[in-house]
Short mmCIF file of C-alpha atoms in Angstrom, two decimals:
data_model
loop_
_atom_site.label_atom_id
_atom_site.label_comp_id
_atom_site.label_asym_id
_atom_site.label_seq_id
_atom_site.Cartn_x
_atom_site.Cartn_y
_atom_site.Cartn_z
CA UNK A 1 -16.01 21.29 -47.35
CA UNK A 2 -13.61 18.90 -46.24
CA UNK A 3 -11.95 16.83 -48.56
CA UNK A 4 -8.79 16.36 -50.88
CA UNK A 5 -7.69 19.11 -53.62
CA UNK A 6 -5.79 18.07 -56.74
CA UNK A 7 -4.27 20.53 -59.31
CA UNK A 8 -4.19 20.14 -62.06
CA UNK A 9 -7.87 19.16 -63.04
CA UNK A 10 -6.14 18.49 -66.92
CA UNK A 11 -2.65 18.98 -68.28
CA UNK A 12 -0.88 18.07 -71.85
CA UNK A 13 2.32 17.96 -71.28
CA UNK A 14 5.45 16.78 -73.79
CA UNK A 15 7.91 14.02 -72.92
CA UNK A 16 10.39 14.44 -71.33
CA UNK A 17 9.10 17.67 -69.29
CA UNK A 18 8.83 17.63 -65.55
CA UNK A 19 5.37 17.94 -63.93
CA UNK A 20 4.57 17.51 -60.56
CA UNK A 21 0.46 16.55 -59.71
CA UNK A 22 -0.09 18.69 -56.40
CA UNK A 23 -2.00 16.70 -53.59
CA UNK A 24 -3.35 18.62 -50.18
CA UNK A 25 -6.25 16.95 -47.66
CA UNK A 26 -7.13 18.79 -44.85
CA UNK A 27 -9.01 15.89 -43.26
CA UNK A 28 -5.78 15.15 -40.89
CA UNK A 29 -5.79 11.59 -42.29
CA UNK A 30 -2.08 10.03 -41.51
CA UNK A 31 -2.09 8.12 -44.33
CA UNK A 32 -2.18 9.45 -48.42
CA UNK A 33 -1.74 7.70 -51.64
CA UNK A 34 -1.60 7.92 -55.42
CA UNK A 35 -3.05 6.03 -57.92
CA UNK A 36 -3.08 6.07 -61.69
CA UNK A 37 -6.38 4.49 -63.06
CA UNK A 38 -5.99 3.06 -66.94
CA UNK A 39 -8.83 1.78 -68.97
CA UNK A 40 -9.31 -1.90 -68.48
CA UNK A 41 -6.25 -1.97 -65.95
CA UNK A 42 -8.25 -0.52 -63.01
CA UNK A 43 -6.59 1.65 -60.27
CA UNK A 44 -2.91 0.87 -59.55
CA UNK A 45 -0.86 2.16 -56.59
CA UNK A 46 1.96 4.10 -57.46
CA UNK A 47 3.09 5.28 -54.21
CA UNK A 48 2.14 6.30 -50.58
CA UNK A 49 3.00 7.47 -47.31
CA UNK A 50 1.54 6.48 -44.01
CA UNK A 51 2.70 9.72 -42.12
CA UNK A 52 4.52 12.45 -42.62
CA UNK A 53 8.14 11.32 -43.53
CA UNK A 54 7.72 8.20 -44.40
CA UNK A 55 6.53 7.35 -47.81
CA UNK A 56 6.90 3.44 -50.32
CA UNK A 57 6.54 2.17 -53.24
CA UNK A 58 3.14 0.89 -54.37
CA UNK A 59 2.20 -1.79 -57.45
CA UNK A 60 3.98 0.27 -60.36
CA UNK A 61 7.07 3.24 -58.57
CA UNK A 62 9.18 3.38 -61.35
CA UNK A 63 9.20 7.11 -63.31
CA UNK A 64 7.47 9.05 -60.34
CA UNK A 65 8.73 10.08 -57.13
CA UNK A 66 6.78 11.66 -53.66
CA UNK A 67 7.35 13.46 -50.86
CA UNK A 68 5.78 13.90 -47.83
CA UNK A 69 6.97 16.67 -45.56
CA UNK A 70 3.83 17.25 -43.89
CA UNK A 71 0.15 15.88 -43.17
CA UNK A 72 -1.65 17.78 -45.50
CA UNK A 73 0.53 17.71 -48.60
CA UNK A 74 1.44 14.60 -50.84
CA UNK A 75 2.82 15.63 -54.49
CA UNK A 76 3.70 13.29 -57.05
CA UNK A 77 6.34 14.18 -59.43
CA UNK A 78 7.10 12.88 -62.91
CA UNK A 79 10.87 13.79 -63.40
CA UNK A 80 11.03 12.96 -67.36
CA UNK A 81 7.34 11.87 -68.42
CA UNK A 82 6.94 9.63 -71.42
CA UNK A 83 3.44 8.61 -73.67
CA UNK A 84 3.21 5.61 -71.23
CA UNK A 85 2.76 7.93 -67.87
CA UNK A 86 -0.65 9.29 -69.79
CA UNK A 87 -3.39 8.55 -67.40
CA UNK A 88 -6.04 9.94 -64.57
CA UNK A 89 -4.50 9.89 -60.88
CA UNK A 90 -6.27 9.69 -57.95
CA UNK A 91 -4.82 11.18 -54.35
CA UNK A 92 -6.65 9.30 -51.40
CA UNK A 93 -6.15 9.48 -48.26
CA UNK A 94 -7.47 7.53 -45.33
CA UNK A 95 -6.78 7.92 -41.37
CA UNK A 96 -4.89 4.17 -40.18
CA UNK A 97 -5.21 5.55 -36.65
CA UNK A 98 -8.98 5.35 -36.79
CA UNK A 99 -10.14 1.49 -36.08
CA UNK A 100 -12.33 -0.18 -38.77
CA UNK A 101 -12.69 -0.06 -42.59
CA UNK A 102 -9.90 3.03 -42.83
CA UNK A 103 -11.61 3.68 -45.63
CA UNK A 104 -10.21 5.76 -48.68
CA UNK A 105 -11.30 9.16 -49.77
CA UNK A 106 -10.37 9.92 -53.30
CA UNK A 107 -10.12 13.66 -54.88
CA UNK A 108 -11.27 14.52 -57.99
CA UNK A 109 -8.38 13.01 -60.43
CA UNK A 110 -5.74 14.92 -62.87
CA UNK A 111 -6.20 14.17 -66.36
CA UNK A 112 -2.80 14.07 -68.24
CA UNK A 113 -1.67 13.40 -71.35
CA UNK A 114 1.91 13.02 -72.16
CA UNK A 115 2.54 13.45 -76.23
CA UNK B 1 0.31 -9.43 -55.18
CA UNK B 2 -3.13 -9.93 -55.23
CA UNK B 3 -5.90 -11.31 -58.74
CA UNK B 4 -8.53 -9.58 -58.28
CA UNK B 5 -11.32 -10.69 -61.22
CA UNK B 6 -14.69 -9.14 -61.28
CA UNK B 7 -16.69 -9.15 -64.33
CA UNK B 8 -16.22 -6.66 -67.49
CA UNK B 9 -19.72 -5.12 -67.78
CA UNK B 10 -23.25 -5.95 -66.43
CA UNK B 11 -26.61 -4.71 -67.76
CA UNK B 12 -30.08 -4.51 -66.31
CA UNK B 13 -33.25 -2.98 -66.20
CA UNK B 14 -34.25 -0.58 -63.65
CA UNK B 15 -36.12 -1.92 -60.72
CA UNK B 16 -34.38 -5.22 -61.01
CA UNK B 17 -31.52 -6.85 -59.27
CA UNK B 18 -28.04 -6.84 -60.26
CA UNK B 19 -25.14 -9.31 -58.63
CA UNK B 20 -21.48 -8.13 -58.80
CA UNK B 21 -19.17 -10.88 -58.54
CA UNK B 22 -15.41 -10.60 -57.14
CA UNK B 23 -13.32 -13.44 -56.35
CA UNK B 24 -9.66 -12.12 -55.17
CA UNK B 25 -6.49 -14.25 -54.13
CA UNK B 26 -4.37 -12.96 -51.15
CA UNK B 27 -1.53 -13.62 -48.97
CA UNK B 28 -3.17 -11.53 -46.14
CA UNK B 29 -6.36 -10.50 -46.32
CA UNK B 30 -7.59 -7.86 -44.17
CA UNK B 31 -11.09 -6.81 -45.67
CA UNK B 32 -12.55 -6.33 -48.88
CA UNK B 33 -14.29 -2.54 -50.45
CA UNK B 34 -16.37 -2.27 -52.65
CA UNK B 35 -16.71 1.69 -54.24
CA UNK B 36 -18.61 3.33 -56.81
CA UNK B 37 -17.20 5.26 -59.72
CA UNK B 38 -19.55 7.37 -61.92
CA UNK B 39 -17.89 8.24 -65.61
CA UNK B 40 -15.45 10.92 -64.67
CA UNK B 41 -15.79 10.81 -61.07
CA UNK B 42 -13.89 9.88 -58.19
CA UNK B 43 -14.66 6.62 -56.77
CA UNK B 44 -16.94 6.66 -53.48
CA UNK B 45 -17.08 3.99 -50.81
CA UNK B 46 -19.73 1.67 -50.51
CA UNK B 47 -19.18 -1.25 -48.64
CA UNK B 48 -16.60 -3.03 -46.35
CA UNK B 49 -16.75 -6.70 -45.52
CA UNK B 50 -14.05 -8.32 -42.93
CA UNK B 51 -15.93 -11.13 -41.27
CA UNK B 52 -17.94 -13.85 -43.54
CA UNK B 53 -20.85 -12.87 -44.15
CA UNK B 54 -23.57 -10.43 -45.37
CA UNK B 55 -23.67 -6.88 -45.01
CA UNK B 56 -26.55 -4.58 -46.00
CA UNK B 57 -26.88 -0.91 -46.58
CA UNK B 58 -30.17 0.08 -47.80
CA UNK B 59 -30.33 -0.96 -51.48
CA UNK B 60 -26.77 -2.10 -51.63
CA UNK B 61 -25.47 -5.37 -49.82
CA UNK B 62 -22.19 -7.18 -49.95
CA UNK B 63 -21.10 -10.44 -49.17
CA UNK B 64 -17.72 -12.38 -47.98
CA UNK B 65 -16.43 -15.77 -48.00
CA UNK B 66 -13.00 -15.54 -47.35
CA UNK B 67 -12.22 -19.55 -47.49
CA UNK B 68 -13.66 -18.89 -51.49
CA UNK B 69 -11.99 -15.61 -51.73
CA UNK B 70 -15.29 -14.61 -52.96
CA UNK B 71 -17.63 -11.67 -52.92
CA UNK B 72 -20.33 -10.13 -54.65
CA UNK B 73 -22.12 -6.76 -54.70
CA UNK B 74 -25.83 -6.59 -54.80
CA UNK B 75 -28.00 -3.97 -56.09
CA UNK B 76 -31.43 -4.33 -55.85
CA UNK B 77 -34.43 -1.61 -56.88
CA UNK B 78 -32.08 0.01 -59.81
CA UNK B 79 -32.44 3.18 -60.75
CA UNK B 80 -30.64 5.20 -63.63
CA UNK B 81 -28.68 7.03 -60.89
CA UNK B 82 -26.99 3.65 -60.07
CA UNK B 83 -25.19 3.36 -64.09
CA UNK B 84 -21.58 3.48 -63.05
CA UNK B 85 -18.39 1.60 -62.73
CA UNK B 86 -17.83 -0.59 -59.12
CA UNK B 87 -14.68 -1.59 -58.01
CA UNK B 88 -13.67 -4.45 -55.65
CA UNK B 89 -10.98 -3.97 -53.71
CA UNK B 90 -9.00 -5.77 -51.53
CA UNK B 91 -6.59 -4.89 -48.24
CA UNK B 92 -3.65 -6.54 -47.59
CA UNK B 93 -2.18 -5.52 -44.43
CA UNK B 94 -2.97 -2.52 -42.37
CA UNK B 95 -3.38 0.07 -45.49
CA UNK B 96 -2.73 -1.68 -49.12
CA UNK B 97 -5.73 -1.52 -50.91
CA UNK B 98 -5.28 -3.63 -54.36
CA UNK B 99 -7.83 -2.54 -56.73
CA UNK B 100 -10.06 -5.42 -59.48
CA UNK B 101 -10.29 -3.74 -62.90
CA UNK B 102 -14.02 -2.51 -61.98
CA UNK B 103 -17.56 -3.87 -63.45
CA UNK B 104 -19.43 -1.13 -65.69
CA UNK B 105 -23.35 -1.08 -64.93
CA UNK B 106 -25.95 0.00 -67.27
CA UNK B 107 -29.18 0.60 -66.29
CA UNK B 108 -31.53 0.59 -68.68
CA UNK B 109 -35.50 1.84 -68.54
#
């Protein structure tokens, strides 16, 4: 089925530790994003990338970093994590070339919890 | 940036109608989502609105006024299935999508 994968489903991790949330679409959509979704804050965009090397800074960049080296893949790393980075985050993707709504398609969402 | 306000929670009864409200302000608007989100789930698309207007999808409509920066989500016939979170969004540009806080739904029988 044809969609976006995100690993991990669920991770505790302790600050300060590196963790990188693993992204991959196989939809050929150009364009792929993260966001982090907090209770009462709604989703926020973090970063994203509308093709393969290229990527910017969305609504709240600082802590994380991305990469984007090809179409499919779109990790999001957390080089030092701290208590405040605890949250669920969404990859989407969506294909800008297509005219229209270029509407997003979320994955599932990794749960993690920084103590 | 982008305000995007859209009530807190809403509750109704099933078989009624429910109206979602979402008023947004924008430096350049270029169409307005509305998605789904079950508890736990991924959020699911629903509706797009770029021209004024009303849009409907079976049980679901939405409607724009983009000289209000208003729009509002209606569900009509609930059913238990439709209990979940719904999100107005809004596009700036050619990809930005700015996301409103979400309004929880709760059907009840």
């Amino acid at each position: 089925i044809a969609g976006i994968t995100q690993a991990p489903t669920s991770q505790i991790l302790a600050a300060g530790r590196r963790m990188t949330l693993r992204c991959t679409q196989d939809m050929r959509h150009n364009a792929m994003y993260w966001y982090r979704q907090d209770l009462g804050l709604g989703l926020r965009l973090i970063h994203y990338s509308n093709t393969a090397g290229t990527t910017g800074k969305g609504e709240v960049p600082d802590g994380y970093s991305v990469s984007r080296a090809n179409t499919d893949d779109f990790p999001l790393t957390l080089a030092s994590a701290v208590p405040s980075q605890t949250s669920v985050y969404f990859c989407a993707s969506s294909d800008l070339a297509g005219s229209g709504a270029n509407v997003l398609t979320f994955g599932a969402g990794s749960r993690l919890t920084v103590l | 940036g982008q305000n995007i306000d859209q009530p807190t929670e809403m509750t109704a009864t099933e078989g009624a109608i429910v109206q979602i409200n979402c008023t947004y302000q924008t430096s350049g608007f270029n169409g307005l989502f509305w998605y789904q989100q079950h508890a736990g789930e991924a959020p699911t698309f629903l509706s797009y609105n770029v021209l004024d207007g009303l849009e409907e999808k079976g049980r679901f409509s939405s409607f724009l006024s983009r000289s209000k920066g208003y729009s509002y989500l209606l569900l009509k016939e609930l059913q238990m299935k439709d209990s979940a979170s719904y999100l107005c969004a809004v596009r700036e540009g050619d990809y930005k999508l700015s996301f409103g806080a979400g309004t929880t739904v709760t059907v009840r029988a």
